[in-house]
Structure formats: structure tokens, C-alpha cells
Amino acid sequence: MGSKLLHVTVAAAAALTLVGAAPAVADRDTGHGGGEHFTVVGHRGASGYRPEHTLASYELAARMGADYIEPDLVTTKDGVLVARHEPEIGGTTDVAEHTEFADRKTTKSLDGVEVTGWFTEDFTLAELKTLRAKERIPDIRQRNTIFDGRYQVPTLQEVVTLAKRLSRELHREVGIYPETKHPTYFRKQGLALEPKLVSALNKNGLNRHGAKVFVQSFEVSNLQELDPKLKVPLVQLTSATGAPFDFVDTGDPRTYADMTTPEGLREVARYADGLGPDKNQVIPRDAAGFLQSPTTLVRDAHRAGLTVHPYTFRAENTFLPADFRSSEVPSEYGDLFAEIETFRATGIDGLFTDNTDVAVAQREERLAG
Ligand code: G3P
Ligand code: CA
């Protein structure tokens, strides 16, 4: 196991004891995958209920019981880290309605894919703050659209400040789980994300053993470079297909499939403390969308000393395995409880979810016995 992770679990237990709650039992003490300390990450906040990556979304996730809130990080033109899933913001803000920014619409190559729209790195923070967030998938989450136009794009600092305020109010530590998005893409534009992230963690007293922070990335070289600079645990994200873009960019032939073999996982464990796989890498689906037998990924990752937090658990039928869908209607809810129970049986240590309330309720039911 990564030594950074041990410090997190011990500190989390101490923090809870300080505020009078039942002390947490570290996964490392009880074995992977079970028990009180199963980690619930509010994926992009509570994005099943609010437009993603808004302070309202993060706050709701924390109030629902998320252990961590998860900002995906991109940068502005003036080098401020802000929370968006992608640099392109046409899909998650009202930028298209701002005629003053019409000439910023452009086409760029993003990790080898041509993308047309508006990009955060072409806006100063002051300009970005004039925009308002909107629901990314309104056809699936029509109810969330009632919140369109109400919230700004938050900075990382605003997310950290929110987490600190809610930690005081809720009498438990709300962690942050930031992801560096498209690190190579930003570095090539002279806007590297990593120095800003290290600086922000330092400034907020969060670059220390035991701080309730995980840092994640789909790329590898940036995590390797961050490893000696950060005292908090790092999580290597993996996809069910493809390869890290920094590998593609430098001609390294390794793929995510290579990285998730037992040998590949031992390499990951040299710099990371956790693995964030696509949930289909944990339990694949057949052509009709039904779950097949679990892979050995969780066991192999644990043997390499990595904690495992797969993504992303969502309540709508369109995201669920066929086993747990309630109907053919993509936006209707299926049985997310059952999906989480099924995946927890593989020994995962936590998960990313758009529906924190369901994952927390499942955890409480399991603890109640
Ligand atoms: O970081 C976990 C999960 O969010 C990875 O997928 O693309 O939604 O950031 P993505
Ligand atoms: Ca993410």
C-alpha cells in the first residue's frame, strides 16, 4: 500500500473522533472493500441532482454524506484552476448566448479529437465568471434544468473554501478529490495545471500527510511528477479502452489494458496509491449490457497495494447494466442500490457516484446489517 494512504485513513479516524462521531475503521485494518470506511465520492458534486461542477452540486453532495467532492480541473487564460469536466464549455454553460464571446468559438484538437466550441483557456477568470452553468445532459436529467443559469463556474479555491466551511458545519471533514483534466493539452499551451494545483494545496494547508485529499489523473507522467511534490495520495484513472494521452503523445505503446495487468499495476503502485478504473473493468458487460463475471482487477490492484475506486455509478437506466434497468426509458431510474451491492461484493474500496444519497444509504444499510 502507498504510505500516503495510511496517513489519510489514520487522520480521518482521528478527525471523526475529535468531533464526537464514531471512529472510522481504516480499510487497511479490516481488509479491502468493506466496512465503515467505504468511500463515497460525490462525482462532479451531486450531479444527478444539480448541474455538475457547481458549488450547489458540491454542497448537496457533501450534505448527502459524500466523503469527498470531486472537482475536475481545467484552467483559464490567466492561469486560474476552475472546475469543468472539459475545457470546452459550450455544453455546460450559457456561453453560446453571450454574443460578446461569439468570436471565441473555434475548433481545436483535444487529445487527438477535433472539438468545436468555446474553451476555458481562451477566457480570463473575470470573463468566465460572467457565464452561468447549465445541465450537460438535459434529455436525461430534465429536472436539473430548473437550475440552469443560476450558478457560476467555480474556481478550485472556491471549492476548497466550501469544503472547509461545510466541514465545520457538518462536524466531519469533507474531502476533495481533484482531477487534472487533459494535462498534456494544457501543458503544451504553457498552462500546466500541476504547479497551480500544488500551489493551491500548499496555500490551503492540504499538502500534508493525512489531509483528506486524493489527486487523480488519466495521464501518467504528471502523476509521476506530482508524486514527490505531494504528500497526499494519488489515483491513477484508467479507461476500459485506449491509452493515456501522454503515452500516445510520446509514442509509448502501453495501453490502459497493459497498465491493469498484475505487472502493470505494480508499476502504477510505484507512484500512485489508488486505482480509479472504469467500472466495466471491474465487472464487464456482455453485448446486451448484462453483467458478466468480475475480472481479477480488484484483487490484483489490492495485491499491488492500490486502493480501488471505480467510476461512475448513476441511477438512470441509460447508465445501468441491463440487469438493473427498470424500463427502456433512458432517463428513468433503475436499481442503483443493486448495482452498488453487486460491485461492493468484488471488494472495491469506494466509488464515484452522481447519486451520493443512494451510495450513502446503501452503506448505512450494510452497516446496520
Ligand atoms: O475521475 C473519475 C471519473 O470522473 C473519471 O471520468 O471523465 O467523468 O472525469 P470523468
Ligand atoms: Ca473526474
CSV table of C-alpha atoms and ligand atoms in Angstrom, one decimal:
chain,number,residue,atom,x,y,z
A,1,MET,CA,0.0,0.0,0.0
A,2,GLY,CA,1.1,3.6,-0.5
A,3,SER,CA,2.3,5.2,2.7
A,4,LYS,CA,0.3,8.3,1.8
A,5,LEU,CA,-2.9,6.4,2.0
A,6,LEU,CA,-2.2,5.1,5.5
A,7,HIS,CA,-1.8,8.6,6.7
A,8,VAL,CA,-5.2,9.5,5.3
A,9,THR,CA,-7.1,6.7,7.0
A,10,VAL,CA,-5.5,7.3,10.4
A,11,ALA,CA,-6.1,11.1,10.2
A,12,ALA,CA,-9.7,10.6,9.1
A,13,ALA,CA,-10.3,8.4,12.1
A,14,ALA,CA,-8.7,11.0,14.4
A,15,ALA,CA,-10.8,13.8,12.9
A,16,LEU,CA,-14.0,11.9,13.4
A,17,THR,CA,-13.1,11.1,17.0
A,18,LEU,CA,-12.4,14.8,17.6
A,19,VAL,CA,-15.9,15.8,16.6
A,20,GLY,CA,-17.6,13.1,18.6
A,21,ALA,CA,-18.6,10.7,15.8
A,22,ALA,CA,-17.9,7.0,15.8
A,23,PRO,CA,-14.2,6.5,14.9
A,24,ALA,CA,-13.7,5.3,11.4
A,25,VAL,CA,-12.0,1.9,10.8
A,26,ALA,CA,-9.4,2.1,8.2
A,27,ASP,CA,-9.8,-0.3,5.2
A,28,ARG,CA,-6.2,-1.3,5.8
A,29,ASP,CA,-7.2,-2.6,9.3
A,30,THR,CA,-10.2,-4.5,8.2
A,31,GLY,CA,-9.2,-5.7,4.8
A,32,HIS,CA,-10.2,-4.1,1.5
A,33,GLY,CA,-13.6,-3.4,0.3
A,34,GLY,CA,-15.9,-3.5,3.3
A,35,GLY,CA,-17.0,-1.9,6.5
A,36,GLU,CA,-17.5,1.5,7.8
A,37,HIS,CA,-14.9,3.3,5.8
A,38,PHE,CA,-16.2,2.6,2.3
A,39,THR,CA,-15.5,5.8,0.4
A,40,VAL,CA,-18.2,7.7,-1.4
A,41,VAL,CA,-17.0,10.3,-3.8
A,42,GLY,CA,-19.6,12.9,-5.0
A,43,HIS,CA,-18.8,12.8,-8.7
A,44,ARG,CA,-18.8,16.3,-10.0
A,45,GLY,CA,-20.8,17.1,-6.8
A,46,ALA,CA,-24.3,15.7,-6.7
A,47,SER,CA,-24.5,15.8,-10.5
A,48,GLY,CA,-27.6,13.6,-10.5
A,49,TYR,CA,-29.5,16.5,-9.0
A,50,ARG,CA,-27.8,19.7,-9.9
A,51,PRO,CA,-25.7,20.9,-12.9
A,52,GLU,CA,-22.3,19.4,-12.5
A,53,HIS,CA,-19.3,21.2,-11.1
A,54,THR,CA,-21.2,24.0,-9.4
A,55,LEU,CA,-20.9,24.9,-5.8
A,56,ALA,CA,-24.6,24.0,-5.4
A,57,SER,CA,-23.8,20.5,-6.7
A,58,TYR,CA,-20.8,20.0,-4.4
A,59,GLU,CA,-22.7,21.4,-1.4
A,60,LEU,CA,-25.5,19.0,-2.0
A,61,ALA,CA,-23.2,16.0,-2.3
A,62,ALA,CA,-21.5,16.9,1.0
A,63,ARG,CA,-24.8,17.3,2.8
A,64,MET,CA,-25.9,14.0,1.4
A,65,GLY,CA,-22.9,12.4,3.1
A,66,ALA,CA,-20.2,12.3,0.5
A,67,ASP,CA,-16.7,11.7,2.0
A,68,TYR,CA,-15.2,13.6,-0.9
A,69,ILE,CA,-16.4,16.1,-3.5
A,70,GLU,CA,-14.7,15.8,-6.9
A,71,PRO,CA,-13.7,18.8,-9.0
A,72,ASP,CA,-12.4,18.1,-12.5
A,73,LEU,CA,-9.8,20.9,-13.1
A,74,VAL,CA,-9.1,22.9,-16.2
A,75,THR,CA,-7.6,26.4,-16.4
A,76,THR,CA,-8.4,29.9,-17.5
A,77,LYS,CA,-6.3,32.1,-19.8
A,78,ASP,CA,-4.9,33.8,-16.8
A,79,GLY,CA,-3.9,30.6,-15.1
A,80,VAL,CA,-6.7,30.1,-12.6
A,81,LEU,CA,-7.9,26.5,-12.0
A,82,VAL,CA,-11.6,26.1,-12.4
A,83,ALA,CA,-14.0,23.2,-12.2
A,84,ARG,CA,-15.2,21.8,-15.5
A,85,HIS,CA,-15.3,18.3,-17.0
A,86,GLU,CA,-13.8,19.6,-20.2
A,87,PRO,CA,-12.0,22.7,-21.5
A,88,GLU,CA,-14.9,23.1,-23.9
A,89,ILE,CA,-17.7,24.9,-22.1
A,90,GLY,CA,-20.5,25.2,-24.8
A,91,GLY,CA,-22.1,22.1,-23.3
A,92,THR,CA,-22.1,23.1,-19.7
A,93,THR,CA,-22.5,26.9,-19.7
A,94,ASP,CA,-24.6,29.6,-21.4
A,95,VAL,CA,-21.6,30.9,-23.4
A,96,ALA,CA,-23.4,30.4,-26.7
A,97,GLU,CA,-25.9,33.1,-25.6
A,98,HIS,CA,-23.1,35.6,-24.9
A,99,THR,CA,-22.8,37.5,-28.2
A,100,GLU,CA,-19.7,39.3,-26.9
A,101,PHE,CA,-17.9,35.9,-26.9
A,102,ALA,CA,-19.1,34.7,-30.3
A,103,ASP,CA,-15.7,35.2,-31.9
A,104,ARG,CA,-14.1,32.9,-29.3
A,105,LYS,CA,-15.8,29.9,-30.9
A,106,THR,CA,-13.2,27.8,-32.5
A,107,THR,CA,-12.1,24.3,-33.3
A,108,LYS,CA,-9.1,22.6,-31.5
A,109,SER,CA,-7.5,19.3,-31.4
A,110,LEU,CA,-8.2,17.9,-27.9
A,111,ASP,CA,-6.1,14.7,-27.3
A,112,GLY,CA,-6.3,14.0,-31.0
A,113,VAL,CA,-10.0,14.7,-31.4
A,114,GLU,CA,-11.4,17.8,-33.2
A,115,VAL,CA,-13.6,19.7,-30.9
A,116,THR,CA,-15.6,22.8,-31.8
A,117,GLY,CA,-16.8,25.3,-29.2
A,118,TRP,CA,-15.5,27.7,-26.5
A,119,PHE,CA,-12.5,26.8,-24.4
A,120,THR,CA,-11.7,27.9,-20.8
A,121,GLU,CA,-8.1,28.7,-21.7
A,122,ASP,CA,-9.4,31.4,-24.1
A,123,PHE,CA,-11.2,33.2,-21.3
A,124,THR,CA,-9.9,35.2,-18.3
A,125,LEU,CA,-11.5,34.3,-14.9
A,126,ALA,CA,-13.4,37.6,-15.0
A,127,GLU,CA,-14.9,36.7,-18.3
A,128,LEU,CA,-15.7,33.1,-17.3
A,129,LYS,CA,-17.4,34.4,-14.2
A,130,THR,CA,-20.0,36.2,-16.4
A,131,LEU,CA,-21.2,32.8,-17.6
A,132,ARG,CA,-23.7,30.6,-15.9
A,133,ALA,CA,-23.7,26.8,-15.7
A,134,LYS,CA,-26.3,24.6,-17.3
A,135,GLU,CA,-27.2,20.9,-17.2
A,136,ARG,CA,-24.9,18.8,-19.5
A,137,ILE,CA,-27.4,16.1,-20.3
A,138,PRO,CA,-30.8,17.7,-20.2
A,139,ASP,CA,-32.6,14.9,-22.1
A,140,ILE,CA,-31.6,12.5,-19.3
A,141,ARG,CA,-31.7,15.0,-16.4
A,142,GLN,CA,-34.6,17.3,-17.3
A,143,ARG,CA,-35.3,18.0,-13.7
A,144,ASN,CA,-31.8,19.5,-13.3
A,145,THR,CA,-32.5,22.1,-16.0
A,146,ILE,CA,-34.6,24.1,-13.5
A,147,PHE,CA,-31.2,25.1,-12.0
A,148,ASP,CA,-29.8,26.3,-15.4
A,149,GLY,CA,-28.5,29.8,-15.3
A,150,ARG,CA,-28.2,30.1,-11.5
A,151,TYR,CA,-24.6,29.2,-10.8
A,152,GLN,CA,-21.2,30.3,-11.8
A,153,VAL,CA,-18.2,28.2,-12.8
A,154,PRO,CA,-16.3,27.8,-9.5
A,155,THR,CA,-12.6,28.1,-9.0
A,156,LEU,CA,-10.7,25.4,-7.2
A,157,GLN,CA,-10.2,27.9,-4.3
A,158,GLU,CA,-14.0,28.3,-4.0
A,159,VAL,CA,-14.4,24.5,-3.9
A,160,VAL,CA,-11.8,24.2,-1.2
A,161,THR,CA,-13.3,27.1,0.8
A,162,LEU,CA,-16.7,25.4,0.5
A,163,ALA,CA,-15.3,22.1,1.7
A,164,LYS,CA,-13.8,23.8,4.7
A,165,ARG,CA,-17.0,25.6,5.6
A,166,LEU,CA,-19.1,22.5,5.3
A,167,SER,CA,-16.6,20.5,7.3
A,168,ARG,CA,-17.1,22.9,10.2
A,169,GLU,CA,-20.8,23.0,9.8
A,170,LEU,CA,-21.3,19.2,9.4
A,171,HIS,CA,-18.7,18.3,12.1
A,172,ARG,CA,-17.0,15.9,9.8
A,173,GLU,CA,-14.2,16.5,7.3
A,174,VAL,CA,-15.4,16.9,3.7
A,175,GLY,CA,-12.5,15.9,1.5
A,176,ILE,CA,-11.6,17.0,-2.1
A,177,TYR,CA,-10.7,14.6,-4.9
A,178,PRO,CA,-9.4,16.9,-7.7
A,179,GLU,CA,-8.7,15.5,-11.2
A,180,THR,CA,-6.2,17.2,-13.6
A,181,LYS,CA,-8.0,17.2,-17.0
A,182,HIS,CA,-6.0,16.9,-20.2
A,183,PRO,CA,-2.7,17.7,-18.6
A,184,THR,CA,-0.6,17.3,-21.8
A,185,TYR,CA,-3.1,19.6,-23.7
A,186,PHE,CA,-2.8,22.4,-21.2
A,187,ARG,CA,1.0,22.0,-20.7
A,188,LYS,CA,1.5,22.4,-24.5
A,189,GLN,CA,-0.2,25.8,-24.3
A,190,GLY,CA,2.0,27.0,-21.5
A,191,LEU,CA,-0.8,26.5,-18.9
A,192,ALA,CA,0.3,23.5,-17.0
A,193,LEU,CA,-2.2,22.5,-14.3
A,194,GLU,CA,0.1,20.8,-11.8
A,195,PRO,CA,2.1,23.8,-10.4
A,196,LYS,CA,-1.2,25.6,-9.8
A,197,LEU,CA,-2.6,22.5,-8.0
A,198,VAL,CA,0.4,22.1,-5.8
A,199,SER,CA,0.4,25.7,-5.0
A,200,ALA,CA,-3.3,25.6,-4.1
A,201,LEU,CA,-2.9,22.6,-1.8
A,202,ASN,CA,0.1,24.3,-0.2
A,203,LYS,CA,-1.7,27.5,0.3
A,204,ASN,CA,-4.7,25.8,1.9
A,205,GLY,CA,-2.7,23.6,4.2
A,206,LEU,CA,-3.7,20.5,2.3
A,207,ASN,CA,-0.4,19.3,1.1
A,208,ARG,CA,0.4,17.2,4.2
A,209,HIS,CA,0.1,13.6,5.3
A,210,GLY,CA,-3.4,13.0,6.5
A,211,ALA,CA,-5.1,15.8,4.5
A,212,LYS,CA,-8.4,14.5,3.2
A,213,VAL,CA,-7.4,14.8,-0.4
A,214,PHE,CA,-6.8,12.4,-3.4
A,215,VAL,CA,-5.4,13.7,-6.7
A,216,GLN,CA,-6.3,11.8,-9.8
A,217,SER,CA,-5.4,11.7,-13.5
A,218,PHE,CA,-5.9,9.7,-16.6
A,219,GLU,CA,-2.4,10.5,-17.6
A,220,VAL,CA,0.7,9.0,-16.1
A,221,SER,CA,3.7,11.3,-16.3
A,222,ASN,CA,2.0,14.2,-14.5
A,223,LEU,CA,1.2,11.8,-11.5
A,224,GLN,CA,4.8,10.6,-11.5
A,225,GLU,CA,6.0,14.2,-11.4
A,226,LEU,CA,3.5,15.1,-8.7
A,227,ASP,CA,4.4,12.1,-6.5
A,228,PRO,CA,7.5,13.6,-4.8
A,229,LYS,CA,5.8,17.0,-4.6
A,230,LEU,CA,2.6,16.0,-2.9
A,231,LYS,CA,2.1,14.3,0.5
A,232,VAL,CA,-1.5,13.2,-0.4
A,233,PRO,CA,-2.4,10.0,-2.2
A,234,LEU,CA,-2.5,9.9,-6.0
A,235,VAL,CA,-5.0,7.9,-8.0
A,236,GLN,CA,-4.3,6.5,-11.5
A,237,LEU,CA,-7.5,6.6,-13.5
A,238,THR,CA,-7.9,4.0,-16.3
A,239,SER,CA,-10.3,3.5,-19.2
A,240,ALA,CA,-11.8,0.3,-20.5
A,241,THR,CA,-10.2,1.1,-23.8
A,242,GLY,CA,-7.4,3.2,-25.2
A,243,ALA,CA,-4.2,4.6,-23.6
A,244,PRO,CA,-3.1,7.6,-21.5
A,245,PHE,CA,-2.7,10.6,-23.9
A,246,ASP,CA,0.8,11.4,-22.7
A,247,PHE,CA,1.8,7.9,-23.8
A,248,VAL,CA,0.1,8.4,-27.1
A,249,ASP,CA,1.8,11.8,-27.5
A,250,THR,CA,5.3,10.4,-26.8
A,251,GLY,CA,4.9,7.2,-28.8
A,252,ASP,CA,4.8,5.0,-25.7
A,253,PRO,CA,2.8,1.9,-26.8
A,254,ARG,CA,1.4,1.0,-23.4
A,255,THR,CA,-2.3,1.0,-23.1
A,256,TYR,CA,-4.7,1.0,-20.1
A,257,ALA,CA,-5.1,-2.7,-20.6
A,258,ASP,CA,-1.3,-3.1,-20.1
A,259,MET,CA,-1.5,-0.9,-17.0
A,260,THR,CA,-4.2,-3.1,-15.4
A,261,THR,CA,-2.4,-6.4,-15.7
A,262,PRO,CA,-0.8,-7.6,-12.4
A,263,GLU,CA,2.6,-6.4,-13.6
A,264,GLY,CA,1.2,-3.1,-14.9
A,265,LEU,CA,-0.5,-2.5,-11.5
A,266,ARG,CA,2.8,-3.0,-9.7
A,267,GLU,CA,4.3,-0.3,-11.9
A,268,VAL,CA,1.3,2.0,-11.1
A,269,ALA,CA,1.9,1.4,-7.4
A,270,ARG,CA,5.4,2.9,-7.7
A,271,TYR,CA,3.9,6.4,-7.9
A,272,ALA,CA,0.2,6.0,-7.1
A,273,ASP,CA,-1.8,4.8,-4.0
A,274,GLY,CA,-5.0,4.1,-5.8
A,275,LEU,CA,-6.7,3.0,-9.0
A,276,GLY,CA,-9.8,4.6,-10.4
A,277,PRO,CA,-11.0,2.2,-13.1
A,278,ASP,CA,-14.0,2.3,-15.4
A,279,LYS,CA,-16.5,0.1,-13.6
A,280,ASN,CA,-16.6,-2.1,-16.7
A,281,GLN,CA,-13.0,-3.1,-16.0
A,282,VAL,CA,-14.3,-4.5,-12.6
A,283,ILE,CA,-17.4,-6.3,-14.0
A,284,PRO,CA,-17.6,-6.3,-17.8
A,285,ARG,CA,-20.9,-6.4,-19.7
A,286,ASP,CA,-22.0,-8.6,-22.5
A,287,ALA,CA,-23.2,-7.3,-25.8
A,288,ALA,CA,-26.7,-6.9,-24.4
A,289,GLY,CA,-25.5,-4.9,-21.5
A,290,PHE,CA,-25.8,-7.6,-18.8
A,291,LEU,CA,-23.1,-8.1,-16.2
A,292,GLN,CA,-20.6,-10.9,-16.7
A,293,SER,CA,-18.3,-12.4,-14.1
A,294,PRO,CA,-16.0,-9.9,-12.3
A,295,THR,CA,-12.4,-9.6,-13.5
A,296,THR,CA,-9.5,-10.1,-11.2
A,297,LEU,CA,-8.7,-6.4,-11.3
A,298,VAL,CA,-9.7,-5.6,-7.7
A,299,ARG,CA,-7.8,-8.5,-6.3
A,300,ASP,CA,-4.7,-7.7,-8.5
A,301,ALA,CA,-4.8,-4.0,-7.5
A,302,HIS,CA,-5.1,-4.8,-3.9
A,303,ARG,CA,-2.1,-7.2,-4.2
A,304,ALA,CA,-0.2,-4.3,-5.7
A,305,GLY,CA,-1.1,-2.2,-2.7
A,306,LEU,CA,-3.6,0.0,-4.5
A,307,THR,CA,-7.0,1.1,-3.2
A,308,VAL,CA,-9.8,0.8,-5.8
A,309,HIS,CA,-12.4,3.5,-6.5
A,310,PRO,CA,-14.3,2.8,-9.8
A,311,TYR,CA,-16.4,5.2,-11.7
A,312,THR,CA,-19.2,6.2,-12.3
A,313,PHE,CA,-22.4,4.9,-10.5
A,314,ARG,CA,-25.6,6.6,-11.7
A,315,ALA,CA,-29.2,5.9,-11.2
A,316,GLU,CA,-30.6,6.4,-14.7
A,317,ASN,CA,-31.3,3.3,-16.8
A,318,THR,CA,-29.1,4.5,-19.6
A,319,PHE,CA,-26.0,4.2,-17.4
A,320,LEU,CA,-27.0,1.0,-15.6
A,321,PRO,CA,-26.2,-2.6,-16.6
A,322,ALA,CA,-29.3,-4.3,-18.2
A,323,ASP,CA,-29.6,-6.4,-15.0
A,324,PHE,CA,-30.8,-3.3,-13.1
A,325,ARG,CA,-32.8,-1.2,-15.6
A,326,SER,CA,-36.4,-0.6,-14.7
A,327,SER,CA,-37.6,0.1,-18.3
A,328,GLU,CA,-36.5,1.0,-21.7
A,329,VAL,CA,-36.7,4.7,-20.9
A,330,PRO,CA,-33.1,6.1,-20.6
A,331,SER,CA,-33.9,8.8,-18.1
A,332,GLU,CA,-35.9,6.7,-15.6
A,333,TYR,CA,-34.3,5.4,-12.5
A,334,GLY,CA,-33.3,1.7,-12.3
A,335,ASP,CA,-31.9,-0.1,-9.3
A,336,LEU,CA,-28.7,1.7,-8.3
A,337,PHE,CA,-28.8,0.1,-4.9
A,338,ALA,CA,-28.5,-3.4,-6.5
A,339,GLU,CA,-25.7,-2.2,-8.8
A,340,ILE,CA,-23.7,-0.8,-5.9
A,341,GLU,CA,-24.3,-4.0,-3.8
A,342,THR,CA,-23.1,-6.1,-6.7
A,343,PHE,CA,-19.9,-4.1,-7.2
A,344,ARG,CA,-19.2,-3.9,-3.5
A,345,ALA,CA,-19.1,-7.7,-3.5
A,346,THR,CA,-16.0,-7.5,-5.6
A,347,GLY,CA,-14.1,-5.8,-2.8
A,348,ILE,CA,-13.9,-2.2,-4.1
A,349,ASP,CA,-12.9,0.3,-1.5
A,350,GLY,CA,-15.2,3.1,-2.6
A,351,LEU,CA,-16.8,4.6,-5.7
A,352,PHE,CA,-17.6,7.7,-7.7
A,353,THR,CA,-21.3,8.4,-7.9
A,354,ASP,CA,-23.6,11.1,-9.3
A,355,ASN,CA,-26.1,9.9,-6.6
A,356,THR,CA,-24.4,10.3,-3.3
A,357,ASP,CA,-27.6,9.8,-1.3
A,358,VAL,CA,-28.0,6.2,-2.7
A,359,ALA,CA,-24.5,5.2,-2.1
A,360,VAL,CA,-24.6,6.5,1.5
A,361,ALA,CA,-27.9,4.8,2.1
A,362,GLN,CA,-26.5,1.6,0.8
A,363,ARG,CA,-23.5,1.9,3.1
A,364,GLU,CA,-25.7,2.6,6.1
A,365,GLU,CA,-28.0,-0.4,5.3
A,366,ARG,CA,-24.9,-2.6,5.0
A,367,LEU,CA,-23.5,-1.4,8.3
A,368,ALA,CA,-26.9,-1.9,10.0
A,369,GLY,CA,-26.6,-5.4,9.0
B,1,G3P,O1,-12.5,10.9,-12.1
B,1,G3P,C1,-13.4,9.8,-12.1
B,1,G3P,C2,-14.2,10.0,-13.3
B,1,G3P,O2,-14.8,11.2,-13.2
B,1,G3P,C3,-13.5,9.8,-14.5
B,1,G3P,O3,-14.2,10.1,-15.5
B,1,G3P,O4,-14.3,11.6,-17.4
B,1,G3P,O5,-16.0,11.7,-15.7
B,1,G3P,O6,-13.8,12.6,-15.2
B,1,G3P,P1,-14.6,11.6,-16.0
B,2,CA,CA,-13.4,13.2,-12.9
